[in-house]
PDB file of C-alpha atoms in Angstrom:
ATOM      1  CA  MET B  16       1.355   7.183  15.320  1.00 47.00           C
ATOM      2  CA  THR B  17       0.571   9.699  12.625  1.00 47.00           C
ATOM      3  CA  ALA B  18      -0.123   9.376   8.946  1.00 51.00           C
ATOM      4  CA  THR B  19      -0.833  12.020   6.364  1.00 49.00           C
ATOM      5  CA  ALA B  20      -2.551  11.549   3.010  1.00 47.00           C
ATOM      6  CA  CYS B  21      -0.702  12.790  -0.067  1.00 42.00           C
ATOM      7  CA  PRO B  22      -1.480  12.953  -3.796  1.00 40.00           C
ATOM      8  CA  LEU B  23      -1.035   9.702  -5.653  1.00 39.00           C
ATOM      9  CA  MET B  24       0.628  11.267  -8.682  1.00 33.00           C
ATOM     10  CA  ARG B  25       3.646  12.392  -6.614  1.00 34.00           C
ATOM     11  CA  MET B  26       4.479   8.765  -5.958  1.00 36.00           C
ATOM     12  CA  ALA B  27       6.185   7.800  -9.212  1.00 32.00           C
ATOM     13  CA  LEU B  28       8.919   5.698  -7.600  1.00 32.00           C
ATOM     14  CA  ILE B  29       6.607   3.904  -5.219  1.00 36.00           C
ATOM     15  CA  GLY B  30       4.116   3.456  -8.047  1.00 38.00           C
ATOM     16  CA  LEU B  31       6.771   1.455  -9.851  1.00 33.00           C
ATOM     17  CA  LEU B  32       7.135  -0.796  -6.828  1.00 36.00           C
ATOM     18  CA  ALA B  33       3.381  -1.197  -6.604  1.00 38.00           C
ATOM     19  CA  VAL B  34       3.165  -2.241 -10.251  1.00 34.00           C
ATOM     20  CA  SER B  35       5.010  -5.435  -9.432  1.00 34.00           C
ATOM     21  CA  ALA B  36       3.038  -5.964  -6.235  1.00 36.00           C
ATOM     22  CA  SER B  37      -0.318  -5.335  -7.869  1.00 34.00           C
ATOM     23  CA  ALA B  38       0.225  -7.063 -11.202  1.00 32.00           C
ATOM     24  CA  CYS B  39      -2.725  -9.363 -10.427  1.00 34.00           C
ATOM     25  CA  LEU B  40      -5.121  -6.395 -10.076  1.00 37.00           C
ATOM     26  CA  VAL B  41      -7.203  -5.596 -13.137  1.00 36.00           C
ATOM     27  CA  SER B  42      -9.838  -2.922 -13.644  1.00 36.00           C
ATOM     28  CA  ILE B  43     -10.981  -0.861 -16.605  1.00 37.00           C
ATOM     29  CA  GLY B  44     -11.800   2.804 -16.107  1.00 46.00           C
ATOM     30  CA  GLY B  45      -9.926   3.435 -12.865  1.00 62.00           C
ATOM     31  CA  CYS B  46     -11.573   3.718  -9.479  1.00 85.00           C
ATOM     32  CA  SER B  47     -15.001   2.024  -9.362  1.00 88.00           C
ATOM     33  CA  SER B  48     -17.360   2.522  -6.428  1.00 89.00           C
ATOM     34  CA  ALA B  49     -16.689  -1.091  -5.330  1.00 91.00           C
ATOM     35  CA  GLU B  50     -12.928  -0.457  -5.342  1.00 92.00           C
ATOM     36  CA  ALA B  51     -13.289   2.836  -3.479  1.00 91.00           C
ATOM     37  CA  SER B  52     -15.478   1.134  -0.899  1.00 92.00           C
ATOM     38  CA  ALA B  53     -12.991  -1.734  -0.495  1.00 93.00           C
ATOM     39  CA  LEU B  54     -10.076   0.692  -0.104  1.00 93.00           C
ATOM     40  CA  ASN B  55     -11.793   2.358   2.845  1.00 92.00           C
ATOM     41  CA  GLU B  56     -13.285  -0.836   4.309  1.00 93.00           C
ATOM     42  CA  VAL B  57     -10.541  -0.959   6.933  1.00 94.00           C
ATOM     43  CA  GLU B  58      -9.320   1.729   9.303  1.00 95.00           C
ATOM     44  CA  HIS B  59      -6.241   3.310   7.779  1.00 95.00           C
ATOM     45  CA  TYR B  60      -2.995   3.573   9.665  1.00 95.00           C
ATOM     46  CA  GLY B  61      -2.750   6.492  12.053  1.00 92.00           C
ATOM     47  CA  GLY B  62      -6.363   7.446  11.338  1.00 92.00           C
ATOM     48  CA  ALA B  63      -5.499   8.781   7.884  1.00 89.00           C
ATOM     49  CA  GLU B  64      -8.555   9.682   5.824  1.00 90.00           C
ATOM     50  CA  LEU B  65      -7.662   8.549   2.324  1.00 91.00           C
ATOM     51  CA  VAL B  66      -9.435   9.669  -0.827  1.00 89.00           C
ATOM     52  CA  PRO B  67      -9.487   6.874  -3.424  1.00 90.00           C
ATOM     53  CA  GLU B  68      -8.478   7.908  -6.930  1.00 89.00           C
ATOM     54  CA  ASP B  69      -7.607   6.309 -10.243  1.00 84.00           C
ATOM     55  CA  ASP B  70      -4.032   5.141  -9.753  1.00 73.00           C
ATOM     56  CA  GLY B  71      -3.120   5.119 -13.441  1.00 76.00           C
ATOM     57  CA  LEU B  72      -2.544   1.360 -13.261  1.00 73.00           C
ATOM     58  CA  GLY B  73      -6.142   0.328 -13.916  1.00 77.00           C
ATOM     59  CA  SER B  74      -7.157   0.130 -10.277  1.00 81.00           C
ATOM     60  CA  CYS B  75      -7.993   2.363  -7.347  1.00 91.00           C
ATOM     61  CA  GLY B  76      -5.305   3.836  -5.122  1.00 92.00           C
ATOM     62  CA  ALA B  77      -4.317   6.185  -2.347  1.00 93.00           C
ATOM     63  CA  THR B  78      -1.105   7.177  -0.569  1.00 92.00           C
ATOM     64  CA  PHE B  79      -0.099   8.299   2.905  1.00 92.00           C
ATOM     65  CA  SER B  80       3.147   9.039   4.718  1.00 90.00           C
ATOM     66  CA  THR B  81       4.251   8.251   8.250  1.00 91.00           C
ATOM     67  CA  ARG B  82       7.398   8.457  10.346  1.00 90.00           C
ATOM     68  CA  ASP B  83       6.536   5.186  12.084  1.00 91.00           C
ATOM     69  CA  ASP B  84       8.353   1.897  11.491  1.00 90.00           C
ATOM     70  CA  PRO B  85       7.177   0.432   8.147  1.00 90.00           C
ATOM     71  CA  ASP B  86       6.797  -3.010   9.769  1.00 91.00           C
ATOM     72  CA  LEU B  87       4.241  -1.533  12.206  1.00 94.00           C
ATOM     73  CA  VAL B  88       2.238  -0.138   9.286  1.00 95.00           C
ATOM     74  CA  ILE B  89       2.217  -3.485   7.469  1.00 95.00           C
ATOM     75  CA  GLU B  90       1.202  -5.286  10.661  1.00 96.00           C
ATOM     76  CA  HIS B  91      -1.652  -2.771  11.150  1.00 97.00           C
ATOM     77  CA  TYR B  92      -3.024  -3.562   7.686  1.00 97.00           C
ATOM     78  CA  ARG B  93      -2.508  -7.318   8.154  1.00 97.00           C
ATOM     79  CA  SER B  94      -4.574  -7.232  11.346  1.00 97.00           C
ATOM     80  CA  LYS B  95      -7.301  -4.899  10.018  1.00 97.00           C
ATOM     81  CA  LEU B  96      -7.698  -6.766   6.723  1.00 98.00           C
ATOM     82  CA  GLN B  97      -7.914 -10.158   8.449  1.00 97.00           C
ATOM     83  CA  SER B  98     -10.509  -8.793  10.886  1.00 97.00           C
ATOM     84  CA  ALA B  99     -12.555  -7.530   7.919  1.00 97.00           C
ATOM     85  CA  GLY B 100     -12.574 -10.970   6.285  1.00 97.00           C
ATOM     86  CA  TRP B 101      -9.717 -10.505   3.796  1.00 97.00           C
ATOM     87  CA  THR B 102      -7.354 -13.425   3.146  1.00 97.00           C
ATOM     88  CA  ILE B 103      -3.707 -12.431   3.457  1.00 97.00           C
ATOM     89  CA  ASP B 104      -1.676 -13.745   0.525  1.00 95.00           C
ATOM     90  CA  PRO B 105       1.603 -15.581   1.174  1.00 91.00           C
ATOM     91  CA  PRO B 106       4.445 -13.068   1.443  1.00 84.00           C
ATOM     92  CA  GLN B 107       6.696 -12.656  -1.558  1.00 78.00           C
ATOM     93  CA  PRO B 108      10.411 -12.454  -0.804  1.00 73.00           C
ATOM     94  CA  SER B 109      11.626  -8.874  -0.778  1.00 69.00           C
ATOM     95  CA  PRO B 110      14.882  -8.128  -2.525  1.00 69.00           C
ATOM     96  CA  PRO B 111      17.683  -7.151  -0.138  1.00 70.00           C
ATOM     97  CA  PRO B 112      18.165  -3.421   0.430  1.00 69.00           C
ATOM     98  CA  VAL B 113      20.347  -1.764  -2.195  1.00 72.00           C
ATOM     99  CA  PRO B 114      22.637   1.140  -1.287  1.00 71.00           C
ATOM    100  CA  SER B 115      21.906   4.306  -3.246  1.00 70.00           C
ATOM    101  CA  GLU B 116      24.589   6.636  -4.605  1.00 74.00           C
ATOM    102  CA  ASP B 117      24.470   8.628  -1.372  1.00 72.00           C
ATOM    103  CA  GLY B 118      24.935   5.467   0.734  1.00 71.00           C
ATOM    104  CA  VAL B 119      21.348   5.171   1.983  1.00 71.00           C
ATOM    105  CA  ASP B 120      19.869   1.673   1.809  1.00 72.00           C
ATOM    106  CA  VAL B 121      16.747   1.455  -0.368  1.00 77.00           C
ATOM    107  CA  GLY B 122      14.407  -1.419   0.449  1.00 79.00           C
ATOM    108  CA  SER B 123      10.779  -2.363  -0.039  1.00 84.00           C
ATOM    109  CA  ILE B 124       7.940  -3.785   1.998  1.00 88.00           C
ATOM    110  CA  SER B 125       4.499  -4.962   0.931  1.00 92.00           C
ATOM    111  CA  LEU B 126       1.401  -6.914   1.878  1.00 95.00           C
ATOM    112  CA  SER B 127      -1.297  -8.281  -0.401  1.00 95.00           C
ATOM    113  CA  ALA B 128      -4.725  -9.729   0.370  1.00 96.00           C
ATOM    114  CA  HIS B 129      -7.877 -10.763  -1.450  1.00 96.00           C
ATOM    115  CA  LYS B 130     -11.587 -10.981  -0.695  1.00 95.00           C
ATOM    116  CA  GLY B 131     -13.882 -12.419  -3.330  1.00 94.00           C
ATOM    117  CA  THR B 132     -12.766 -10.897  -6.625  1.00 92.00           C
ATOM    118  CA  MET B 133     -11.081  -7.894  -4.994  1.00 94.00           C
ATOM    119  CA  GLY B 134      -7.341  -7.560  -4.361  1.00 94.00           C
ATOM    120  CA  TYR B 135      -5.731  -5.179  -1.816  1.00 95.00           C
ATOM    121  CA  VAL B 136      -2.004  -4.272  -1.864  1.00 94.00           C
ATOM    122  CA  VAL B 137      -0.115  -2.046   0.590  1.00 95.00           C
ATOM    123  CA  SER B 138       3.477  -1.273  -0.427  1.00 92.00           C
ATOM    124  CA  ALA B 139       6.332   1.146   0.164  1.00 89.00           C
ATOM    125  CA  GLU B 140       9.936   1.751  -0.709  1.00 81.00           C
ATOM    126  CA  THR B 141      12.098   2.598   2.266  1.00 77.00           C
ATOM    127  CA  PHE B 142      14.946   5.047   1.785  1.00 73.00           C
ATOM    128  CA  GLY B 143      16.324   5.087   5.315  1.00 68.00           C
ATOM    129  CA  ALA B 144      14.538   8.432   5.660  1.00 67.00           C
ATOM    130  CA  THR B 145      12.556   9.635   8.638  1.00 73.00           C
ATOM    131  CA  GLU B 146       9.313   9.327   6.672  1.00 82.00           C
ATOM    132  CA  THR B 147       7.978   6.497   4.506  1.00 88.00           C
ATOM    133  CA  THR B 148       5.207   6.856   1.939  1.00 88.00           C
ATOM    134  CA  PHE B 149       2.864   3.917   1.453  1.00 93.00           C
ATOM    135  CA  VAL B 150       0.732   3.208  -1.598  1.00 92.00           C
ATOM    136  CA  ILE B 151      -2.498   1.230  -1.399  1.00 93.00           C
ATOM    137  CA  HIS B 152      -3.939  -0.333  -4.576  1.00 92.00           C
ATOM    138  CA  VAL B 153      -7.347  -2.000  -4.683  1.00 94.00           C
ATOM    139  CA  GLY B 154      -8.819  -3.633  -7.762  1.00 91.00           C
ATOM    140  CA  GLU B 155     -10.634  -6.565  -9.261  1.00 85.00           C
ATOM    141  CA  ALA B 156      -8.340  -9.614  -9.171  1.00 69.00           C
ATOM    142  CA  ASN B 157      -8.071 -11.826 -12.194  1.00 61.00           C
TER     143      ASN B 157
END
């Protein structure tokens, strides 16, 4: 179980996925201290040490990559967030995987939770590759 942090700006495609998953997150001015604290409130998958930064979507974000099964990563966050007092939101149906031009199925996976006025979203696009990059967005919920 390993995870590595990576710069948020390199995640343009996954950022697009996260826009739909985090549409309920609102913040002005990027990464507040409350958002940064919330992002690191739970132990990150594989022991990754994530540095919160302005995600360009009006909330706080971070990314990491792992070769582990994406379902294991989502289950890790589900368990850790629940243990920390977050309420897991009902799952939204994921669209079926779509084959890319090179024949690789492209799918998505996500989890959202809330605690007080704060929202927490973990999402990724899966490309059938050996490594998946996850994006975490934390922000004030409307």
